[in-house]
Coordinates of C-alpha atoms in Angstrom, one line a residue:
M1 CA 19.3 -81.1 -5.6
E2 CA 19.0 -77.4 -4.6
H3 CA 16.1 -75.2 -3.7
T4 CA 17.7 -71.8 -4.0
T5 CA 15.2 -69.0 -4.6
E6 CA 15.7 -65.3 -5.5
H7 CA 15.0 -64.3 -2.0
D8 CA 17.8 -66.7 -0.8
I9 CA 20.3 -65.2 -3.1
D10 CA 19.7 -61.7 -1.6
N11 CA 20.1 -63.0 2.0
E12 CA 23.8 -64.0 2.3
S13 CA 23.6 -65.3 5.8
Q14 CA 20.6 -67.4 5.1
I15 CA 22.0 -69.0 2.0
N16 CA 25.3 -69.7 3.7
E17 CA 23.5 -71.5 6.5
E18 CA 21.4 -73.5 4.0
Y19 CA 24.5 -74.7 2.1
K20 CA 26.5 -75.3 5.2
N21 CA 23.8 -77.8 6.3
K22 CA 24.3 -79.7 3.1
I23 CA 28.0 -80.2 3.4
L24 CA 28.7 -83.9 4.0
N25 CA 32.2 -85.0 5.0
G26 CA 33.7 -81.8 3.5
S27 CA 31.8 -82.3 0.2
L28 CA 29.0 -80.2 -1.3
E29 CA 27.0 -81.1 -4.4
I30 CA 24.9 -78.6 -6.4
Q31 CA 22.9 -79.9 -9.3
N32 CA 20.3 -78.7 -11.8
N33 CA 19.9 -75.1 -10.5
N34 CA 19.7 -72.6 -13.2
K35 CA 18.7 -69.9 -10.8
L36 CA 22.1 -70.0 -9.1
Q37 CA 24.3 -67.4 -10.9
S38 CA 27.1 -67.0 -8.3
I39 CA 29.0 -69.2 -6.0
A40 CA 31.1 -66.5 -4.4
F41 CA 29.1 -66.9 -1.2
L42 CA 30.6 -70.4 -0.8
S43 CA 34.0 -68.8 0.0
K44 CA 33.1 -68.6 3.7
L45 CA 32.3 -72.3 4.0
D46 CA 34.7 -75.1 4.8
I47 CA 34.5 -77.2 1.7
Q48 CA 37.2 -79.6 0.4
K49 CA 35.3 -81.1 -2.5
L50 CA 32.8 -79.0 -4.5
T51 CA 30.7 -80.5 -7.3
I52 CA 28.5 -78.3 -9.5
T53 CA 26.6 -79.9 -12.5
Y54 CA 23.9 -78.6 -14.9
C55 CA 24.0 -75.1 -13.6
E56 CA 24.1 -73.2 -16.9
H57 CA 24.0 -69.6 -15.7
I58 CA 26.7 -69.9 -13.0
K59 CA 29.7 -67.5 -12.9
P60 CA 32.7 -69.4 -11.6
I61 CA 34.0 -66.7 -9.1
L62 CA 35.2 -68.2 -5.8
N63 CA 37.9 -67.5 -3.3
S64 CA 38.8 -70.5 -1.1
K65 CA 41.8 -71.9 0.6
T66 CA 40.0 -75.2 1.5
V67 CA 38.7 -76.4 -1.8
K68 CA 41.0 -79.1 -3.2
E69 CA 38.7 -80.7 -5.8
L70 CA 36.3 -78.7 -8.0
T71 CA 33.9 -80.1 -10.6
L72 CA 32.0 -77.8 -13.0
N73 CA 30.4 -80.2 -15.5
Y74 CA 27.7 -79.2 -18.0
C75 CA 27.7 -75.6 -16.8
D76 CA 28.3 -73.8 -20.2
V77 CA 31.3 -72.1 -18.6
E78 CA 33.7 -70.2 -20.9
N79 CA 36.2 -68.8 -18.4
V80 CA 37.5 -70.1 -15.0
N81 CA 40.4 -67.7 -14.6
E82 CA 38.5 -65.7 -11.8
L83 CA 38.7 -68.7 -9.5
N84 CA 41.1 -68.1 -6.7
L85 CA 41.7 -71.6 -5.3
Q86 CA 45.2 -71.7 -4.0
N87 CA 45.2 -75.3 -2.8
L88 CA 43.1 -76.8 -5.7
E89 CA 44.5 -80.2 -6.8
V90 CA 41.7 -81.6 -9.0
L91 CA 39.8 -79.6 -11.6
N92 CA 37.0 -81.2 -13.7
L93 CA 35.5 -79.0 -16.4
Y94 CA 33.8 -81.6 -18.5
W95 CA 31.4 -80.4 -21.3
N96 CA 31.8 -76.6 -21.2
R97 CA 33.0 -74.0 -23.7
I98 CA 36.5 -73.5 -22.4
S99 CA 39.3 -72.8 -24.8
S100 CA 42.2 -71.9 -22.4
I101 CA 43.1 -71.7 -18.7
D102 CA 45.7 -69.5 -17.0
S103 CA 48.1 -71.8 -15.3
C104 CA 49.1 -69.0 -12.8
M105 CA 45.7 -69.4 -11.2
F106 CA 46.2 -73.2 -10.5
K107 CA 49.8 -73.7 -9.5
N108 CA 49.1 -76.8 -7.4
L109 CA 46.9 -78.6 -9.9
K110 CA 47.6 -82.3 -10.2
E111 CA 44.6 -83.5 -12.3
L112 CA 42.8 -81.6 -15.1
N113 CA 39.8 -82.7 -17.1
L114 CA 39.0 -80.5 -20.1
S115 CA 37.1 -83.1 -22.1
Q116 CA 34.3 -81.9 -24.4
N117 CA 35.3 -78.3 -24.6
N118 CA 36.5 -75.8 -27.3
A119 CA 40.2 -76.3 -26.8
K120 CA 42.2 -76.0 -30.0
D121 CA 45.5 -74.4 -29.2
I122 CA 46.7 -76.1 -26.0
S123 CA 49.9 -74.1 -25.5
F124 CA 48.4 -72.7 -22.3
L125 CA 49.1 -76.1 -20.7
Q126 CA 52.8 -75.4 -20.7
G127 CA 52.7 -74.0 -17.1
F128 CA 50.9 -76.9 -15.5
Y129 CA 54.1 -78.6 -14.3
K130 CA 52.4 -80.5 -11.4
V131 CA 49.7 -82.0 -13.5
T132 CA 50.1 -85.8 -13.8
K133 CA 46.6 -86.7 -15.1
L134 CA 45.2 -84.9 -18.1
Q135 CA 42.0 -85.5 -20.0
L136 CA 41.4 -83.7 -23.3
Q137 CA 38.8 -86.0 -24.9
A138 CA 36.7 -84.6 -27.8
N139 CA 38.1 -81.1 -28.3
K140 CA 39.6 -79.6 -31.5
I141 CA 43.2 -80.4 -30.8
S142 CA 45.7 -81.3 -33.6
D143 CA 49.1 -80.3 -32.1
I144 CA 50.2 -81.9 -28.9
T145 CA 53.9 -81.0 -28.8
V146 CA 53.3 -78.8 -25.7
L147 CA 52.7 -82.0 -23.7
T148 CA 56.4 -82.8 -23.7
S149 CA 56.9 -80.1 -21.0
L150 CA 54.6 -81.9 -18.6
N151 CA 55.2 -84.7 -16.1
L152 CA 52.2 -86.8 -17.2
R153 CA 51.4 -90.3 -16.0
E154 CA 47.8 -90.5 -17.4
L155 CA 46.7 -88.9 -20.7
D156 CA 43.5 -89.0 -22.7
I157 CA 43.5 -87.3 -26.1
S158 CA 40.9 -89.4 -27.8
K159 CA 38.4 -88.1 -30.3
N160 CA 40.6 -85.2 -31.5
P161 CA 41.9 -84.5 -35.1
I162 CA 45.5 -85.5 -34.1
S163 CA 47.6 -87.2 -36.7
D164 CA 51.1 -86.9 -35.2
I165 CA 51.8 -88.4 -31.8
T166 CA 55.6 -88.6 -32.1
S167 CA 56.0 -86.1 -29.2
L168 CA 54.5 -88.7 -26.9
Q169 CA 57.7 -90.7 -26.9
Q170 CA 59.1 -88.1 -24.5
L171 CA 56.4 -88.9 -21.9
S172 CA 58.2 -92.0 -20.6
K173 CA 56.4 -92.0 -17.3
L174 CA 53.0 -92.6 -18.9
T175 CA 51.1 -95.5 -17.4
K176 CA 47.7 -94.8 -19.0
L177 CA 47.1 -93.6 -22.5
N178 CA 43.9 -93.2 -24.6
I179 CA 44.4 -92.3 -28.3
S180 CA 41.3 -93.9 -29.7
S181 CA 39.3 -92.2 -32.5
C182 CA 42.1 -89.9 -33.6
Q183 CA 43.6 -89.5 -37.1
I184 CA 46.8 -91.4 -36.4
S185 CA 48.4 -93.3 -39.2
S186 CA 51.3 -94.9 -37.3
L187 CA 51.7 -96.2 -33.8
E188 CA 55.5 -96.6 -33.9
T189 CA 55.8 -94.0 -31.1
L190 CA 54.3 -96.4 -28.6
K191 CA 57.4 -98.5 -28.6
S192 CA 59.2 -96.1 -26.3
L193 CA 56.4 -96.0 -23.7
E194 CA 57.6 -99.0 -21.7
N195 CA 55.7 -98.1 -18.5
L196 CA 52.2 -98.3 -20.0
E197 CA 49.7 -100.3 -18.0
E198 CA 46.5 -99.2 -19.7
L199 CA 46.2 -98.5 -23.5
D200 CA 43.3 -97.7 -25.7
I201 CA 44.0 -97.6 -29.5
S202 CA 40.4 -98.3 -30.7
Y203 CA 39.2 -97.1 -34.1
F204 CA 42.8 -96.9 -35.4
E205 CA 42.6 -96.8 -39.2
G206 CA 46.3 -96.6 -40.1
T207 CA 48.7 -99.4 -41.0
W208 CA 49.4 -101.9 -38.3
N209 CA 53.2 -102.3 -39.0
Y210 CA 54.7 -102.6 -35.5
K211 CA 54.9 -104.7 -32.5
L212 CA 54.3 -103.8 -28.8
E213 CA 57.0 -106.1 -27.6
K214 CA 58.2 -103.6 -24.9
Q215 CA 54.8 -103.0 -23.3
T216 CA 55.2 -106.0 -21.0
K217 CA 53.6 -104.1 -18.1
L218 CA 50.2 -103.8 -19.9
I219 CA 47.3 -104.8 -17.7
K220 CA 44.4 -103.3 -19.7
L221 CA 44.1 -103.1 -23.5
S222 CA 41.3 -101.8 -25.7
I223 CA 41.5 -102.4 -29.5
K224 CA 37.9 -101.9 -30.7
Y225 CA 37.0 -101.6 -34.4
V226 CA 40.4 -101.8 -36.0
K227 CA 41.2 -103.3 -39.5
N228 CA 43.7 -105.7 -40.9
V229 CA 45.3 -106.6 -37.7
N230 CA 47.0 -109.9 -36.8
F231 CA 46.1 -110.3 -33.1
S232 CA 48.9 -112.7 -32.5
F233 CA 50.9 -109.8 -30.9
L234 CA 48.5 -110.1 -27.9
L235 CA 50.6 -113.1 -26.7
Q236 CA 53.4 -110.7 -25.9
F237 CA 51.7 -109.4 -22.8
P238 CA 52.0 -111.9 -20.0
N239 CA 50.5 -109.5 -17.4
L240 CA 47.4 -108.5 -19.5
K241 CA 44.2 -108.9 -17.4
E242 CA 41.6 -106.9 -19.2
L243 CA 41.0 -107.0 -23.0
D244 CA 38.4 -105.3 -25.2
L245 CA 38.2 -106.5 -28.8
S246 CA 34.7 -105.4 -29.6
G247 CA 33.7 -104.8 -33.3
N248 CA 36.6 -106.8 -34.8
L249 CA 35.6 -109.6 -37.2
A250 CA 37.4 -112.8 -38.1
I251 CA 39.5 -112.9 -34.9
D252 CA 41.5 -116.1 -34.5
L253 CA 40.1 -117.4 -31.2
S254 CA 43.0 -119.8 -30.8
I255 CA 45.1 -116.7 -29.9
I256 CA 42.6 -115.7 -27.2
Q257 CA 42.6 -119.3 -26.0
Q258 CA 46.2 -119.0 -25.0
M259 CA 45.6 -115.9 -22.9
T260 CA 44.7 -117.8 -19.8
Q261 CA 45.7 -114.9 -17.5
L262 CA 42.7 -112.8 -18.6
T263 CA 40.1 -111.9 -15.9
K264 CA 38.0 -109.6 -18.1
L265 CA 37.2 -110.1 -21.8
I266 CA 34.8 -107.9 -23.9
M267 CA 33.9 -109.1 -27.3
Q268 CA 30.7 -107.2 -28.4
R269 CA 29.5 -107.4 -32.0
N270 CA 32.3 -109.8 -33.2
Q271 CA 29.9 -112.1 -35.1
L272 CA 31.0 -115.0 -32.8
K273 CA 29.1 -118.3 -33.2
S274 CA 31.3 -120.7 -31.2
I275 CA 33.3 -119.9 -28.2
S276 CA 34.6 -123.4 -27.4
Q277 CA 38.1 -122.0 -27.2
F278 CA 37.1 -120.0 -24.2
N279 CA 37.1 -123.2 -22.1
Q280 CA 40.8 -122.5 -21.4
L281 CA 40.1 -119.1 -19.9
I282 CA 39.8 -120.5 -16.4
N283 CA 40.5 -117.1 -14.7
L284 CA 37.8 -115.1 -16.4
E285 CA 35.5 -113.2 -14.0
H286 CA 34.0 -110.8 -16.4
L287 CA 32.7 -111.8 -19.9
D288 CA 30.8 -109.5 -22.3
L289 CA 29.4 -111.1 -25.5
Q290 CA 26.7 -108.6 -26.3
D291 CA 25.2 -108.6 -29.8
N292 CA 26.8 -111.9 -31.1
L293 CA 23.7 -113.4 -32.7
N294 CA 23.0 -117.1 -32.3
I295 CA 26.1 -117.7 -30.3
D296 CA 26.5 -121.1 -28.7
I297 CA 26.9 -120.5 -24.9
A298 CA 27.4 -124.2 -24.0
P299 CA 31.1 -123.8 -23.3
L300 CA 30.3 -121.3 -20.5
C301 CA 29.2 -124.1 -18.2
N302 CA 32.8 -124.7 -16.9
M303 CA 33.7 -121.0 -16.2
L304 CA 33.2 -121.3 -12.5
L305 CA 34.9 -118.0 -11.6
L306 CA 32.6 -115.9 -13.8
K307 CA 30.9 -113.1 -11.8
F308 CA 29.7 -110.9 -14.7
L309 CA 28.1 -112.2 -17.9
N310 CA 26.5 -110.1 -20.7
L311 CA 24.4 -112.0 -23.2
R312 CA 22.3 -109.1 -24.4
G313 CA 21.1 -109.4 -28.0
C314 CA 22.6 -112.8 -28.6
S315 CA 19.4 -114.7 -29.6
I316 CA 19.8 -117.0 -26.6
Q317 CA 17.0 -119.7 -26.3
H318 CA 17.7 -121.1 -22.9
L319 CA 20.0 -120.7 -19.8
Q320 CA 20.5 -124.3 -18.7
N321 CA 24.2 -124.1 -19.5
L322 CA 24.6 -121.4 -16.8
K323 CA 23.1 -123.3 -13.9
N324 CA 26.5 -124.3 -12.3
L325 CA 28.0 -120.8 -12.5
N326 CA 28.5 -118.4 -9.6
L327 CA 27.3 -115.3 -11.3
E328 CA 26.6 -112.1 -9.4
E329 CA 25.5 -110.0 -12.4
L330 CA 23.7 -111.2 -15.6
D331 CA 22.3 -109.4 -18.6
I332 CA 20.0 -111.4 -20.9
S333 CA 18.0 -108.5 -22.4
E334 CA 16.8 -108.4 -26.0
N335 CA 16.6 -112.2 -26.4
K336 CA 12.9 -112.4 -27.2
S337 CA 12.5 -116.1 -27.5
I338 CA 14.4 -116.9 -24.3
N339 CA 13.2 -119.5 -21.8
I340 CA 14.5 -118.3 -18.4
C341 CA 14.2 -121.8 -16.9
G342 CA 17.6 -122.3 -15.2
L343 CA 17.8 -118.9 -13.6
Q344 CA 16.6 -120.4 -10.3
Y345 CA 20.0 -122.1 -9.9
L346 CA 21.8 -118.7 -10.0
T347 CA 21.0 -117.9 -6.4
G348 CA 24.0 -115.7 -6.0
L349 CA 22.8 -113.2 -8.5
K350 CA 22.7 -109.6 -7.2
I351 CA 21.9 -107.8 -10.5
L352 CA 19.7 -109.2 -13.3
Q353 CA 18.7 -107.4 -16.5
S354 CA 16.0 -109.0 -18.6
E355 CA 14.6 -106.2 -20.7
Y356 CA 12.6 -106.5 -24.0
N357 CA 12.2 -110.2 -23.7
E358 CA 8.4 -110.7 -24.0
L359 CA 8.4 -112.4 -20.6
K360 CA 5.1 -113.5 -19.1
N361 CA 5.7 -116.0 -16.3
V362 CA 8.7 -115.1 -14.0
Q363 CA 7.8 -117.5 -11.2
I364 CA 11.3 -118.9 -10.9
L365 CA 12.6 -115.4 -10.0
K366 CA 11.3 -115.9 -6.5
Y367 CA 14.3 -118.2 -5.8
L368 CA 16.8 -115.3 -6.5
V369 CA 16.5 -114.0 -3.0
N370 CA 19.8 -112.2 -3.1
L371 CA 18.8 -109.9 -5.9
K372 CA 19.5 -106.2 -5.3
E373 CA 18.8 -104.8 -8.7
L374 CA 16.2 -106.1 -11.2
R375 CA 15.4 -104.6 -14.6
L376 CA 12.3 -106.1 -16.4
N377 CA 11.1 -103.1 -18.4
N378 CA 9.4 -103.6 -21.7
N379 CA 8.0 -107.1 -21.0
E380 CA 4.4 -106.2 -21.9
Q381 CA 2.6 -109.3 -20.5
L382 CA 4.5 -109.6 -17.3
D383 CA 3.0 -111.1 -14.2
I384 CA 4.9 -109.4 -11.3
T385 CA 3.3 -111.5 -8.5
P386 CA 6.5 -113.5 -7.9
L387 CA 8.5 -110.4 -7.2
Q388 CA 6.9 -110.1 -3.8
Y389 CA 9.5 -112.6 -2.5
L390 CA 12.5 -110.5 -3.5
I391 CA 12.6 -108.5 -0.4
Q392 CA 16.3 -107.6 -0.7
L393 CA 15.7 -105.5 -3.8
T394 CA 16.9 -101.9 -3.7
Q395 CA 16.4 -101.1 -7.4
L396 CA 13.5 -102.3 -9.6
I397 CA 12.6 -101.1 -13.1
L398 CA 9.2 -102.2 -14.5
G399 CA 8.6 -99.5 -17.2
E400 CA 6.4 -100.3 -20.2
C401 CA 5.1 -103.6 -18.8
K402 CA 1.3 -102.8 -19.1
L403 CA 0.9 -103.0 -15.4
Y404 CA -2.3 -101.7 -13.7
D405 CA -1.8 -103.1 -10.2
V406 CA 1.4 -103.0 -8.2
S407 CA 0.1 -104.6 -5.0
A408 CA 2.7 -107.4 -5.4
L409 CA 5.4 -104.8 -4.7
S410 CA 4.2 -103.8 -1.3
P411 CA 6.5 -106.2 0.6
L412 CA 9.6 -104.7 -1.0
S413 CA 10.3 -102.4 1.9
N414 CA 14.0 -102.0 1.0
L415 CA 13.4 -100.4 -2.4
E416 CA 15.3 -97.2 -2.9
Y417 CA 14.7 -96.8 -6.7
L418 CA 11.5 -97.8 -8.4
D419 CA 10.5 -97.1 -12.1
I420 CA 7.0 -98.1 -13.0
S421 CA 6.6 -95.5 -15.8
G422 CA 4.7 -96.1 -19.0
N423 CA 2.0 -98.4 -17.5
T424 CA -1.7 -98.1 -16.6
I425 CA -1.4 -97.9 -12.9
I426 CA -4.3 -96.4 -11.0
S427 CA -3.2 -96.4 -7.4
V428 CA 0.2 -96.0 -5.6
A429 CA -1.2 -97.1 -2.3
P430 CA 1.0 -100.3 -2.2
L431 CA 4.0 -98.0 -2.2
K432 CA 3.2 -96.1 1.0
E433 CA 5.2 -98.4 3.3
M434 CA 8.4 -98.2 1.2
K435 CA 10.4 -96.2 3.8
H436 CA 13.7 -96.2 2.0
L437 CA 12.4 -95.0 -1.4
T438 CA 14.4 -92.1 -2.7
E439 CA 13.6 -92.3 -6.5
L440 CA 10.2 -93.1 -7.9
Y441 CA 9.2 -92.7 -11.6
L442 CA 5.6 -92.7 -12.5
D443 CA 5.6 -91.1 -15.9
N444 CA 2.7 -91.8 -18.3
N445 CA 0.3 -93.7 -16.0
I446 CA -3.4 -92.9 -15.3
L447 CA -3.0 -91.9 -11.7
S448 CA -5.3 -89.3 -10.2
D449 CA -4.7 -89.6 -6.5
F450 CA -1.4 -89.4 -4.7
S451 CA -2.7 -88.9 -1.2
E452 CA -1.2 -92.2 -0.1
L453 CA 2.3 -90.7 -0.6
Y454 CA 1.5 -87.4 1.0
N455 CA 0.1 -89.1 4.2
H456 CA 3.1 -91.3 4.6
Q457 CA 4.2 -91.3 8.2
Y458 CA 7.8 -90.7 7.1
F459 CA 7.0 -87.5 5.3
D460 CA 7.6 -84.4 7.5
Q461 CA 8.0 -81.4 5.3
F462 CA 6.3 -80.3 2.1
E463 CA 7.9 -77.5 0.1
M464 CA 7.2 -76.2 -3.3
D465 CA 10.1 -75.3 -5.6
N466 CA 9.8 -73.6 -9.0
Q467 CA 13.0 -75.0 -10.5
N468 CA 12.5 -76.3 -14.0
E469 CA 15.3 -78.8 -14.1
P470 CA 15.1 -82.5 -13.3
S471 CA 16.5 -83.6 -10.0
A472 CA 18.7 -86.6 -9.4
E473 CA 16.0 -87.8 -7.1
E474 CA 12.7 -87.3 -8.7
L475 CA 9.1 -88.6 -8.9
S476 CA 7.8 -87.7 -12.4
L477 CA 4.0 -87.2 -12.5
S478 CA 3.3 -86.8 -16.2
N479 CA 0.0 -88.6 -15.7
K480 CA -3.4 -88.1 -17.3
I481 CA -5.0 -85.8 -14.7
N482 CA -8.0 -84.2 -16.3
S483 CA -9.5 -82.2 -13.4
I484 CA -8.0 -79.0 -12.1
T485 CA -10.2 -79.5 -9.0
D486 CA -8.2 -82.6 -8.1
I487 CA -5.0 -80.6 -8.5
I488 CA -6.3 -77.8 -6.3
T489 CA -7.4 -80.2 -3.6
L490 CA -4.1 -82.1 -3.8
L491 CA -2.0 -79.0 -3.3
R492 CA -4.1 -77.6 -0.5
E493 CA -3.8 -81.0 1.3
V494 CA 0.0 -80.6 1.5
K495 CA -0.3 -76.9 2.6
Y496 CA 2.3 -75.8 0.2
K497 CA 3.9 -72.3 0.4
R498 CA 3.4 -70.6 -2.9
T499 CA 5.3 -67.6 -4.2
T500 CA 5.5 -68.2 -8.0
L501 CA 4.4 -70.8 -10.6
K502 CA 5.1 -74.2 -9.1
T503 CA 6.5 -77.1 -11.1
K504 CA 7.9 -79.2 -8.3
I505 CA 7.1 -80.5 -4.8
T506 CA 9.8 -81.5 -2.4
L507 CA 9.2 -84.0 0.4
C508 CA 11.9 -84.3 3.0
K509 CA 12.3 -87.7 4.7
H510 CA 11.5 -87.7 8.4
K511 CA 13.3 -89.8 11.0
N512 CA 13.1 -89.7 14.8
N513 CA 11.2 -86.4 14.5
Q514 CA 14.2 -84.7 12.9
V515 CA 14.2 -83.5 9.3
Q516 CA 17.3 -84.9 7.5
Q517 CA 18.8 -82.1 5.5
N518 CA 20.5 -84.4 3.0
S519 CA 17.8 -87.0 2.5
T520 CA 15.3 -85.5 0.1
L521 CA 12.7 -88.2 -0.6
C522 CA 11.5 -87.2 -4.0
I523 CA 10.7 -84.5 -6.4
F524 CA 7.3 -84.2 -8.2
S525 CA 8.3 -83.1 -11.7
F526 CA 5.3 -82.0 -13.8
T527 CA 5.0 -82.0 -17.6
K528 CA 3.8 -79.0 -19.6
N529 CA 0.1 -79.9 -19.1
I530 CA 0.4 -80.2 -15.4
A531 CA 2.4 -76.9 -15.3
M532 CA -0.5 -75.3 -17.1
L533 CA -2.8 -76.5 -14.4
F534 CA -0.6 -74.9 -11.8
K535 CA -0.7 -71.6 -13.7
A536 CA -4.4 -71.7 -13.8
L537 CA -4.5 -72.4 -10.1
N538 CA -2.1 -69.4 -9.6
N539 CA -4.3 -67.1 -11.6
Q540 CA -7.4 -68.3 -9.8
E541 CA -6.1 -67.7 -6.3
T542 CA -4.6 -64.3 -7.3
Q543 CA -8.0 -63.2 -8.4
Q544 CA -9.5 -64.3 -5.1

């Protein structure tokens, strides 16, 4: 999160010092700053990794010999040829408007991400001889013959109107390939790619008339939503560990039963009812069965190596069959008739998701003392009293639960992320001792007093910022405050420094009497109604 003002931009030495203090282990991140139009001033700073996201007015002009990795994502950039980064090795340009790049400007580049851009003719790639990892997802590319001149090991050309992939047969060093959601009619070319370790051929609509008998090195395979396929060919991959077959119907599970080497299996929306054959998958650690309605999960009771289990949207009635498992992460969301009795035995759980389940009594959750993350949003009659025992929690989501009192949360001093938006909460006093809190969401409540947060002993600096963009660390206050007098009092209490219309307040975390430059506690992000109150306040004080 950045606080750059127009005054800062005019004062080069001041802004250099500001950003210098934000460099951590050679890395600098700039997010959500539409006031920042130039990054040329960063040339004087010792930065190895520079990440800039959601800065839509930025001009990518930078001279640096130290930057080795640059990310310019979601910045609406059209041209990066004015970058002079002699030692740049990694360039991420995800979701911009770039159609070409001058290879002469990036002679040492090893990794290039141009996904979600306007690239159509990619002949400009011919000069990128050192690039081994190339991502071109979701562009307008139809001809990929130029790729034969490159020394690629990883390639993603998914979601492009590509129909001919015969040129890929010359890329014999490829270890990772994603050609999902293209317009390919034949996969014969893949026979020559014997070094493939990861392959994604999801949404293939052509004729399945070949075998992958030479891909014996495959470790990870994704074949989602394909038609008319005999999956018996899967038995040709003795080293396959991860398999995604989501969206495929009428799969012969006796084939899957024989793949005992699998450690990760994803089968979402496969209309599975029985998984008794999975009993043989004794090495499974990760199993995703989301959206298989009315599936019988009894066979899971013997999968003792399972660490991750997703049963979201499966119409599960109870969890007794899971009590002997050693799960660390479990998703049972969207099972409205579920009885969570049995969860108390899963004491090793670190992450639990139980959203949209109409839960009321969650008393047994108090036994899950190792939980780090808990999502219980959209359970509208929830009693959160038992949550007071989960003192190891660092992330808690309780949005849309019709809560009016959060006193039970006061013992949760380790919380770093808390979402209690969409409730009827009146007071945030129970939160004032949460010393580690970095993200707090309070949207759509009926709060009128935030003084408990302002007077927190760990708050040291209050600063107004008129950026309009959301921060990665934010406290959203779109609450029903009806009195402008309350707002005026609130702002004067924090002694804010006003220069323009204010839409945000920054509170920096205080420790040992030293302001920590990189530990912003939270941002108060106001909705249009609150912003209007600020404008009225601005006008009132100007007249005075």
